[in-house]
Tab-separated table of C-alpha atoms in Angstrom:
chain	number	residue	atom	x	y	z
N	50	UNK	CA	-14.306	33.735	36.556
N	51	UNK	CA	-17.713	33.140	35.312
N	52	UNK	CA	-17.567	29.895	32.616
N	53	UNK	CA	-19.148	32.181	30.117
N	54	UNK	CA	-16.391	34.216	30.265
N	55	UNK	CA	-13.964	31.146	30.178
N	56	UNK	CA	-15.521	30.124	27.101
N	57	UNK	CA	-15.128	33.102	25.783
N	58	UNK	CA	-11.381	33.279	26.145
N	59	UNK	CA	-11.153	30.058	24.640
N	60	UNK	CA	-12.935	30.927	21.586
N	61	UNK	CA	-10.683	33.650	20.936
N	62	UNK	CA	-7.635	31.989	21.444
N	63	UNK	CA	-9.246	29.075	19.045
N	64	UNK	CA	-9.865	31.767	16.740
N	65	UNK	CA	-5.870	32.957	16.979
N	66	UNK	CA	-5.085	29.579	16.753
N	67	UNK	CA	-6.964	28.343	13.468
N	68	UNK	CA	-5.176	31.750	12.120
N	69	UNK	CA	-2.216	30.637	12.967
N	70	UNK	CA	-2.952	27.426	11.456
N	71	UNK	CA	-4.238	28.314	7.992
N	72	UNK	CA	-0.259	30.517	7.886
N	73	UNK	CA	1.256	27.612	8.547
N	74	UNK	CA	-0.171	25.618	6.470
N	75	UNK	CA	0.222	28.547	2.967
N	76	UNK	CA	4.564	28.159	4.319
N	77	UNK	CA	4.139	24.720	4.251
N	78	UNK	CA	2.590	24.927	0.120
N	79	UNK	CA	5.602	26.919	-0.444
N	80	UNK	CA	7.883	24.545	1.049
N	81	UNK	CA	6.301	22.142	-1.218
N	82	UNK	CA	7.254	24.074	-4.318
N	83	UNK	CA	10.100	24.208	-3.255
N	84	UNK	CA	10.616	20.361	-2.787
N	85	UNK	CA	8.943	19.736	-6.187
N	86	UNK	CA	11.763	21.930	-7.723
N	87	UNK	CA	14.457	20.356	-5.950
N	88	UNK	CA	13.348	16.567	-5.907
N	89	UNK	CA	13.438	16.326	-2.528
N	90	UNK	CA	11.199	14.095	0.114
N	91	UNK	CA	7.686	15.493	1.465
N	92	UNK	CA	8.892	14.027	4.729
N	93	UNK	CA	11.990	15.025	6.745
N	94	UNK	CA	12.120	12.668	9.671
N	95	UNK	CA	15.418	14.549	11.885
N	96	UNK	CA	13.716	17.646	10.966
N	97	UNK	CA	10.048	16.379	12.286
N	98	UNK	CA	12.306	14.823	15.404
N	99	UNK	CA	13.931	18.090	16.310
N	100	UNK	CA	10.303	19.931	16.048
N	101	UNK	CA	8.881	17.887	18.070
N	102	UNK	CA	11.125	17.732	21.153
N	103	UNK	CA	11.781	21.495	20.955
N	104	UNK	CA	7.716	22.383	21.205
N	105	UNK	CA	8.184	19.872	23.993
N	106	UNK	CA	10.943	21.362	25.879
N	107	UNK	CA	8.773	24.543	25.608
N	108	UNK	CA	5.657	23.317	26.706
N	109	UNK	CA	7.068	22.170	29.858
N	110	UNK	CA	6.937	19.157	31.805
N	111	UNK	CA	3.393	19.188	32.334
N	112	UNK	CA	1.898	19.427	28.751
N	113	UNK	CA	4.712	17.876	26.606
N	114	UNK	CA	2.701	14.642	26.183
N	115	UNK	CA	0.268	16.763	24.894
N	116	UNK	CA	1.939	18.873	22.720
N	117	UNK	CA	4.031	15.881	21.448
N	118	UNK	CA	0.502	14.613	20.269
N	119	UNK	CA	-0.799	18.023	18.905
N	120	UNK	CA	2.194	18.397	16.964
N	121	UNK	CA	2.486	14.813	15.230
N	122	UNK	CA	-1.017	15.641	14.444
N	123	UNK	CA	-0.650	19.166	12.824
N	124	UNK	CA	2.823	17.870	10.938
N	125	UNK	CA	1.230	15.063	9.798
N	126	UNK	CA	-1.883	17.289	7.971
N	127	UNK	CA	0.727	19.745	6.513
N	128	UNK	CA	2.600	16.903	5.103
N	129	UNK	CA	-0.627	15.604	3.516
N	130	UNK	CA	-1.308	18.827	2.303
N	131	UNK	CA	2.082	19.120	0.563
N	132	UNK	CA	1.208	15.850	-1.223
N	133	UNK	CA	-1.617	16.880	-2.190
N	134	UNK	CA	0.207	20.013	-3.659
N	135	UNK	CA	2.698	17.761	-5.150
N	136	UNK	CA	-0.047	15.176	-6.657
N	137	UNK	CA	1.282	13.391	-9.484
N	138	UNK	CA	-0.130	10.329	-11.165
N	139	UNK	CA	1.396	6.913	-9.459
N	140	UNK	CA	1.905	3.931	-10.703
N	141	UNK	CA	-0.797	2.573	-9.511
N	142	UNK	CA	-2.800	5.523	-9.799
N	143	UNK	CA	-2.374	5.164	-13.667
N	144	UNK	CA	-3.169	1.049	-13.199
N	145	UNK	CA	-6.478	2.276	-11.944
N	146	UNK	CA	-7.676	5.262	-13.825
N	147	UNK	CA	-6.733	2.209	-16.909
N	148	UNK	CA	-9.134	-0.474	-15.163
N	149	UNK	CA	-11.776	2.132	-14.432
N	150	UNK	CA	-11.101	3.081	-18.351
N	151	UNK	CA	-11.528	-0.251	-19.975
N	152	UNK	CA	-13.941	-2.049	-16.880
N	153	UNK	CA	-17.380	-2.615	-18.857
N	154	UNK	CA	-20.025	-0.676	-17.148
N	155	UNK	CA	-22.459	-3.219	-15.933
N	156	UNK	CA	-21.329	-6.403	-13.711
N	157	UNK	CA	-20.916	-9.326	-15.826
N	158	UNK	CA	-24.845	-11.821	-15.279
N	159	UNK	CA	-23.046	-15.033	-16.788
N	160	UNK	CA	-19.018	-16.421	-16.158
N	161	UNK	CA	-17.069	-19.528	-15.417
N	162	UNK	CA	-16.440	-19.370	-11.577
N	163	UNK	CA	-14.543	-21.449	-9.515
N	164	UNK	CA	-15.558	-22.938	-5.624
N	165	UNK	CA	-14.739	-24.248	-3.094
N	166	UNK	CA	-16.727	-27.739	-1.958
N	167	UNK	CA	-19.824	-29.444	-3.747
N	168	UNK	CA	-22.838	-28.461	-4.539
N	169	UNK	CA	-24.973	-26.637	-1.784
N	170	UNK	CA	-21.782	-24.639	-0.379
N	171	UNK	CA	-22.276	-21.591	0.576
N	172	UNK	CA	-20.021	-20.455	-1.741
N	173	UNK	CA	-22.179	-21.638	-4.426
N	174	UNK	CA	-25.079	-19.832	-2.953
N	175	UNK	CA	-23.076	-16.256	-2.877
N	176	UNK	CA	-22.375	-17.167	-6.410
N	177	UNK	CA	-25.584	-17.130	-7.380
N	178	UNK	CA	-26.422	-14.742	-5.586
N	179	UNK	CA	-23.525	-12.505	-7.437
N	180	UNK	CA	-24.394	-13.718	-10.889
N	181	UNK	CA	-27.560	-14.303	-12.730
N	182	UNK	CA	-26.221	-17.672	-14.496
N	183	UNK	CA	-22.765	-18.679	-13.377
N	184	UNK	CA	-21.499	-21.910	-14.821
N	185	UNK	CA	-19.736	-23.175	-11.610
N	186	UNK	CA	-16.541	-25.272	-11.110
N	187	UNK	CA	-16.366	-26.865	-7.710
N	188	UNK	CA	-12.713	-27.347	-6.539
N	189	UNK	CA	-11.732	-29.286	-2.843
N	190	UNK	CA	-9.373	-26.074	-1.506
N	191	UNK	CA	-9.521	-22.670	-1.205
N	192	UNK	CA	-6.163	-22.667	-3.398
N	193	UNK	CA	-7.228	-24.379	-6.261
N	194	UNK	CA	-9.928	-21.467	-6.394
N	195	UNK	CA	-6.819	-18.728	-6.725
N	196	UNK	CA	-5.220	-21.461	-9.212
N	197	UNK	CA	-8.163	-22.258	-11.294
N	198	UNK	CA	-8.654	-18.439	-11.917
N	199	UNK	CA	-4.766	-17.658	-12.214
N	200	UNK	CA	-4.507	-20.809	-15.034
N	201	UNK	CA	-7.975	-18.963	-17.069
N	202	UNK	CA	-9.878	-22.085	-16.728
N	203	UNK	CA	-12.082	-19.730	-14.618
N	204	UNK	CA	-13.274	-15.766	-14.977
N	205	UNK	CA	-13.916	-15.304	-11.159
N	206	UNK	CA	-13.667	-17.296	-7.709
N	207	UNK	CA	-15.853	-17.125	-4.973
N	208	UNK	CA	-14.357	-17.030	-1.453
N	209	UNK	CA	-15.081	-16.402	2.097
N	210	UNK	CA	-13.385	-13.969	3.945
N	211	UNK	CA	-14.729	-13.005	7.044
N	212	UNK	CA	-17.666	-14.248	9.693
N	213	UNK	CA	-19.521	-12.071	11.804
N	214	UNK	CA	-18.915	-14.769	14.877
N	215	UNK	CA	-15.946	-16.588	13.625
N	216	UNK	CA	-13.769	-13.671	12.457
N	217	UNK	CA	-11.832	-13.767	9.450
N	218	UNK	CA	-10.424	-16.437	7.273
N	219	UNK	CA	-6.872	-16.185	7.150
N	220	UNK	CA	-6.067	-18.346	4.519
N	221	UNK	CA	-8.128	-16.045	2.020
N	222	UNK	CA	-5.941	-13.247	2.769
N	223	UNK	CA	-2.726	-15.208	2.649
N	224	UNK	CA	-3.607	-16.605	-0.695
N	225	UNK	CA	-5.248	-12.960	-1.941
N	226	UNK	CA	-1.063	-11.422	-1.193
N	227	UNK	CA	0.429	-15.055	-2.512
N	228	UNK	CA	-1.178	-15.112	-5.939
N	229	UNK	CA	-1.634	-10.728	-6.446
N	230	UNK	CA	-5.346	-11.184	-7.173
N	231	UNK	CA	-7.982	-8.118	-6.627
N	232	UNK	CA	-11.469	-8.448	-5.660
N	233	UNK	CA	-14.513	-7.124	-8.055
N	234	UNK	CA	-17.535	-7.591	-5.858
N	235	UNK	CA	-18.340	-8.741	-2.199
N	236	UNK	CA	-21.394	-10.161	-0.343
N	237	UNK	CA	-22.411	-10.139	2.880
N	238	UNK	CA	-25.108	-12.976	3.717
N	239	UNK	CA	-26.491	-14.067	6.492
N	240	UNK	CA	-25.936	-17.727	7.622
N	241	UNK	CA	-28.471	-20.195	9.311
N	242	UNK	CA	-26.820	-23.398	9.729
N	243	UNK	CA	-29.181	-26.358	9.837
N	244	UNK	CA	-28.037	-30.152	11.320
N	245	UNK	CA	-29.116	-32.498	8.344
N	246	UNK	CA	-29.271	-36.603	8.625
N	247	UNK	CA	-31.006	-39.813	7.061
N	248	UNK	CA	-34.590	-40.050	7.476
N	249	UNK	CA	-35.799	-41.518	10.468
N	250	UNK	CA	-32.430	-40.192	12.812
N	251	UNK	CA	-32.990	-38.227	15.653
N	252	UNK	CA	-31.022	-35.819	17.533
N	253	UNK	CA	-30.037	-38.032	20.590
N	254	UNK	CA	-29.054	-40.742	17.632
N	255	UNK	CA	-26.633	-38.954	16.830
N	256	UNK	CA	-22.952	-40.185	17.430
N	257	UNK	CA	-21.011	-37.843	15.218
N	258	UNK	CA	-21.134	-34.558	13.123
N	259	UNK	CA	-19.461	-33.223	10.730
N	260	UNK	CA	-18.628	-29.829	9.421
N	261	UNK	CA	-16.154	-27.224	8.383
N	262	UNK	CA	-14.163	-25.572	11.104
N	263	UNK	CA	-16.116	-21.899	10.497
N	264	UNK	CA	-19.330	-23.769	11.181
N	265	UNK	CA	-17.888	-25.465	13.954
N	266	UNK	CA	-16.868	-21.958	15.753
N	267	UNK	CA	-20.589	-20.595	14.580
N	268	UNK	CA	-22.205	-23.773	16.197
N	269	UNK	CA	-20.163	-24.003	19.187
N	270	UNK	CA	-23.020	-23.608	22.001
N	271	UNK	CA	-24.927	-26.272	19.994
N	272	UNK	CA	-22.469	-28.507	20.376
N	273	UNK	CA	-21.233	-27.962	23.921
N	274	UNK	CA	-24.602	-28.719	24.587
N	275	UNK	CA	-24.878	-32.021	23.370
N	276	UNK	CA	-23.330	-35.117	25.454
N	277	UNK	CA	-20.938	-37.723	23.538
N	278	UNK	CA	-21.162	-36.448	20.135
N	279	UNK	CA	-18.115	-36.383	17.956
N	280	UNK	CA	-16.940	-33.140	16.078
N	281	UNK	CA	-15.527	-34.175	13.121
N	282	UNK	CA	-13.968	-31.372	10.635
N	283	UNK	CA	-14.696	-31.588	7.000
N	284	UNK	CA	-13.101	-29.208	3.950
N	285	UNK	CA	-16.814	-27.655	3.354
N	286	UNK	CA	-19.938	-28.214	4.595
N	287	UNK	CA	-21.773	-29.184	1.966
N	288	UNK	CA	-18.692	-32.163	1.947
N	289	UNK	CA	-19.761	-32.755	5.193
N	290	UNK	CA	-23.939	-33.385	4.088
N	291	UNK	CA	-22.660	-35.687	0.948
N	292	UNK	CA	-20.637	-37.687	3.414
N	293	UNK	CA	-22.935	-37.936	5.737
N	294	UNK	CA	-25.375	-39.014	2.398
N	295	UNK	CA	-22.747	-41.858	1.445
N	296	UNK	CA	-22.143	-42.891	4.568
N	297	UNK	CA	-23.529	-46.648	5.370
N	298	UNK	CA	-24.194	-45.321	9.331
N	299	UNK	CA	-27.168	-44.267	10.336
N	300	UNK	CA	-25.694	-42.113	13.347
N	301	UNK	CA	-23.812	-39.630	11.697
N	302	UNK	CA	-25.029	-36.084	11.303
N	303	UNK	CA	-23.547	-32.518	9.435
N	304	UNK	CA	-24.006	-28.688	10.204
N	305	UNK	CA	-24.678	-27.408	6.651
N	306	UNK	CA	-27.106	-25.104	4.478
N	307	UNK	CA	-30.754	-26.024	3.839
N	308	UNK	CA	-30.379	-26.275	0.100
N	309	UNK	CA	-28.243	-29.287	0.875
N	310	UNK	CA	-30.959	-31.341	2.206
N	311	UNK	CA	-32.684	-31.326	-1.437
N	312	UNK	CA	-29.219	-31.656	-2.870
N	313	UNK	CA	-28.557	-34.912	-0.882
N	314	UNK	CA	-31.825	-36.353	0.450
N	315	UNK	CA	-30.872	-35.454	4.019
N	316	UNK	CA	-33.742	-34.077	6.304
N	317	UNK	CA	-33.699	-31.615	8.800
N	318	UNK	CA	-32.663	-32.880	12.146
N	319	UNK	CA	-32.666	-29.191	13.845
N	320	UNK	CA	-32.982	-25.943	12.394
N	321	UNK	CA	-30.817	-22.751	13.024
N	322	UNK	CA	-28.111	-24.301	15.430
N	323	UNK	CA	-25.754	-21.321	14.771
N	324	UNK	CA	-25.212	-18.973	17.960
N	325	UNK	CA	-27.127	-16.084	17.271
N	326	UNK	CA	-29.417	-14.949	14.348
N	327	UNK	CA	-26.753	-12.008	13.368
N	328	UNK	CA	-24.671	-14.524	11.707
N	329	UNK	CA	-23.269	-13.003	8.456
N	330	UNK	CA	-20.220	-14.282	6.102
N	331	UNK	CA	-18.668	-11.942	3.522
N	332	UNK	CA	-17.689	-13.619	0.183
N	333	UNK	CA	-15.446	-11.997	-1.826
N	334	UNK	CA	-15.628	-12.400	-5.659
N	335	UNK	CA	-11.286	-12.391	-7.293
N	336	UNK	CA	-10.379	-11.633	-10.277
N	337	UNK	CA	-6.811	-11.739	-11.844
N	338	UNK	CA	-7.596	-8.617	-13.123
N	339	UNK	CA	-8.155	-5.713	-11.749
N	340	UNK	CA	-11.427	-4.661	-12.753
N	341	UNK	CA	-13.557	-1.477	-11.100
N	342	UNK	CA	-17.229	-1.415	-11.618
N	343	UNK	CA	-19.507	1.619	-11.556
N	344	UNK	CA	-20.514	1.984	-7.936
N	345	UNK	CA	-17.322	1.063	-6.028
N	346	UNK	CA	-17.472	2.713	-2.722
N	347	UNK	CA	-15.089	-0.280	-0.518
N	348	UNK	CA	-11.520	-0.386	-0.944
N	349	UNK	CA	-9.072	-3.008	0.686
N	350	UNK	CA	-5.698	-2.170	1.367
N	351	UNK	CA	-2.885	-3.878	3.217
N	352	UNK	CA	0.252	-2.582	4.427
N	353	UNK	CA	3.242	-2.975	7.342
N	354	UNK	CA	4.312	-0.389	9.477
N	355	UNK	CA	7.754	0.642	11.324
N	356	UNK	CA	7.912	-0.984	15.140
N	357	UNK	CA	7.705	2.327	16.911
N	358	UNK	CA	5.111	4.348	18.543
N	359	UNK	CA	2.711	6.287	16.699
N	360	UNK	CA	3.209	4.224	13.758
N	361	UNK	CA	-0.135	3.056	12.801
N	362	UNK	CA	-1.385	5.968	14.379
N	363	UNK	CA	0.491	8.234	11.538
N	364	UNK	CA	-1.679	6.691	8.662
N	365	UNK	CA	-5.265	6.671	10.707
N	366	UNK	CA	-4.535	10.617	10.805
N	367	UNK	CA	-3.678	10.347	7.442
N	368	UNK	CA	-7.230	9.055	6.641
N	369	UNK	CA	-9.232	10.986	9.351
N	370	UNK	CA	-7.087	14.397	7.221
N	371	UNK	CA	-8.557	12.837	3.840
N	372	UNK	CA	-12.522	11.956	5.561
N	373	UNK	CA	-11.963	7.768	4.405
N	374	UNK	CA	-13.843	5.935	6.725
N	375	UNK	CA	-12.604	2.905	8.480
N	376	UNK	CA	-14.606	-0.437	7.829
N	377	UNK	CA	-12.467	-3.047	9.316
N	378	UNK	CA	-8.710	-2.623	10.618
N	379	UNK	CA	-7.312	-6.120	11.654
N	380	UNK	CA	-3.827	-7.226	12.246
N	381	UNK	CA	-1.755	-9.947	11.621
N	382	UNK	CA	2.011	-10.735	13.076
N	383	UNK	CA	4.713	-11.250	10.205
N	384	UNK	CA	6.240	-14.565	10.285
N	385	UNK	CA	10.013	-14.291	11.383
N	386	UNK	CA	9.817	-10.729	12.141
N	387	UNK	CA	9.637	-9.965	16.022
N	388	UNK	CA	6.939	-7.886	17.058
N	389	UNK	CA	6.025	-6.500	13.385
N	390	UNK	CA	2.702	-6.452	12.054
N	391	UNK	CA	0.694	-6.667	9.061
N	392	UNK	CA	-2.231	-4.276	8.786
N	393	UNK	CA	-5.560	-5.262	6.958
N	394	UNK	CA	-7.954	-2.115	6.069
N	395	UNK	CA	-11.702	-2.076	4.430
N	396	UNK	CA	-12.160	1.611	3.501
N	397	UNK	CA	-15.553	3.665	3.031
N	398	UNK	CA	-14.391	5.562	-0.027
N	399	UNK	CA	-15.432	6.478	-3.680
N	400	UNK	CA	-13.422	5.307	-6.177
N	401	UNK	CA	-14.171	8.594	-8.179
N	402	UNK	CA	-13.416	10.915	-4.997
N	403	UNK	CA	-10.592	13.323	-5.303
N	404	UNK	CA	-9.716	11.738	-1.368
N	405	UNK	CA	-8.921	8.512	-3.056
N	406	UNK	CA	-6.499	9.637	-5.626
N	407	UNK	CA	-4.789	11.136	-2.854
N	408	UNK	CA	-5.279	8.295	-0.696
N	409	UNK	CA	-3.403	5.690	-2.866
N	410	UNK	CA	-0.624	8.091	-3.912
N	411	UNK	CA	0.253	9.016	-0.119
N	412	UNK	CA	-0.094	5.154	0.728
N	413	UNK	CA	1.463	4.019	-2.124
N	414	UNK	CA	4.636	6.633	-1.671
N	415	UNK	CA	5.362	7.014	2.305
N	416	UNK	CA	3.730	3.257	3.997
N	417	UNK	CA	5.774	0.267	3.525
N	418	UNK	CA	4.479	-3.076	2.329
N	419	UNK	CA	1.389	-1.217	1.316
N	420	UNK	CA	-0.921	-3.649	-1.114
N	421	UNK	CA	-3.878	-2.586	-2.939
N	422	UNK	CA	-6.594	-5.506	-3.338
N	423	UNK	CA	-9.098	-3.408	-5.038
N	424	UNK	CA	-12.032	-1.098	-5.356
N	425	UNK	CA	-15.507	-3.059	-5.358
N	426	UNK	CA	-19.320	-2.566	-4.624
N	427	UNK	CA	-20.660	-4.697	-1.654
N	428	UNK	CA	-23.960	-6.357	-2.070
């Protein structure tokens, strides 16, 4: 057969197929009816399990893989669809449409926000890069940030989350689940580390440097490449320029920001010692509250899944059914559970989209361990 000819058998049996389809999917609306009228579940696992190994048995030997696969996939859009059918207003759903209710309209210019380290962090620099005039308190951990804003001595906290060489920091998220905090705003800048010492100290005087452990990774072909030197991890590396500022040696060096040489009469010793140029951070701005401003088009979500196969793969159909982009998926395993895993997810998504609502109400419903941490703008 000519492959014109081929192609044209398969477009007729995709046109019998999406026919078929479109049936299937008006029974399954009617089945959902019917579930909303009898209270029952939109998903019947021993139902879905019997299903699946009959279309197997008659597929044959040769395509039940496949058809295993095809049918996860179309069982998994009907269920979807009866959700969506069955939409009701969550829990959460109604904790939202309140904050997106009662969330003033323009970012807030001026608030009391906590960080982490001293003056020239890079913290402090996303902060003012987030707010016009922040009045800043500087605190020595990443969880007296969470507990500064938890007590109300501060609005907001400014935190690192992720590094475009180092990966992400997983004390953030720990803390983010710990203390049920949302974020309001992110940042993503770009990072040029500088090494900063006393006047008149040169780069082969130098004995040791210090630095926070992020900067370290970032820096890490710098440092291989010098003979002898010292690594010497500090909480924050603005820490790391004041100490090197107190210090009473003359051979000590630290991988910080620029604005810290002005901040502790340090001079530049070398210039852009991080590993490549495309070195970004993304700072996340917390709030206690969950607050939605105008614009939010990034959601963050966590959530666990069952330790079987097609698991995980369940909810990305579940998203690629509802068009939500996937930002960032990253996983974590759960302490004292054997080969169980926590699921981080940055989402592409309107706030205001009709795919959202339906989003957090299948999520919230059918995933387990499933965690919102907000709706936000990046900048």
């Amino acid at each position: 057969m000519e492959l014109e000819q081929l192609r044209k058998e398969i477009d007729q049996i995709n046109k019998s197929m999406v026919d078929l389809f479109t049936k299937r999917m008006q029974v399954s609306e009617k089945i959902a009816e019917y579930k909303r009228a009898n209270k029952l579940p939109v998903k019947d696992t021993e139902r879905e399990r019997k299903l699946l190994n009959q279309m197997a048995d008659i597929a044959g030997e040769d395509f039940e893989s496949y058809t295993k696969v095809l049918f996860t996939t179309i069982m998994d859009l009907s269920r979807s669809y009866q959700n969506k059918k069955l939409l009701t207003d969550s829990f959460l759903g109604k904790k939202i449409d309140h904050a997106l209710t009662v969330t003033e309209k323009v970012f807030p210019s001026r608030a009391n926000v906590a960080c982490q380290g001293v003056e020239g962090a890079y913290s402090q620099i996303a902060c003012d890069k987030i707010f016009s005039l922040p009045d800043i308190t500087y605190v020595n951990t990443f969880e007296k940030v969470f507990t500064a804003v938890e007590s109300g001595l501060c609005d907001y906290g400014i935190v690192p989350l992720e590094n475009s060489t180092a990966g992400s920091v997983n004390r953030i998220y720990d803390l983010l689940s710990k203390h049920d905090f949302y974020i309001v705003r992110s940042l993503k800048m770009q990072i040029h580390h500088v090494l900063l010492a006393k006047d008149g100290c040169s780069l082969d005087g130098v004995k040791e440097i210090f630095s926070h452990e992020q900067a370290i990774n970032q820096c890490s072909n710098f440092l291989r490449s010098l003979k002898g030197v010292k690594v010497t991890v500090c909480e924050n590396t603005a820490v790391a320029a004041q100490s090197v500022a107190m210090s009473s040696r003359n051979d000590v060096a630290a991988i910080s920001s620029i604005d810290c040489a002005d901040c502790y009469n340090l001079s530049v010793v070398k210039n852009d010692v991080q590993n490549t140029d495309s070195n970004f951070t993304k700072f996340i701005c917390i709030s206690k509250n969950l607050e939605i401003y105008p614009g939010a088009n990034r959601t963050s979500i966590v959530f666990t899944t069952a330790n079987k196969p097609g698991a995980l793969y369940n909810v990305m159909a579940r998203l690629s059914a509802l068009n939500v982009n996937v930002i960032k998926l990253e996983s974590r395993p759960i302490a004292g559970r054997d080969f169980e895993f926590i699921f981080y997810f940055d989402l592409e998504v309107s706030v205001y989209s009709k795919e959202f609502k339906q989003l957090i109400f299948e999520l919230e419903s059918q995933v387990e361990g499933f965690k919102y941490y907000g709706s936000y703008m990046e900048i």
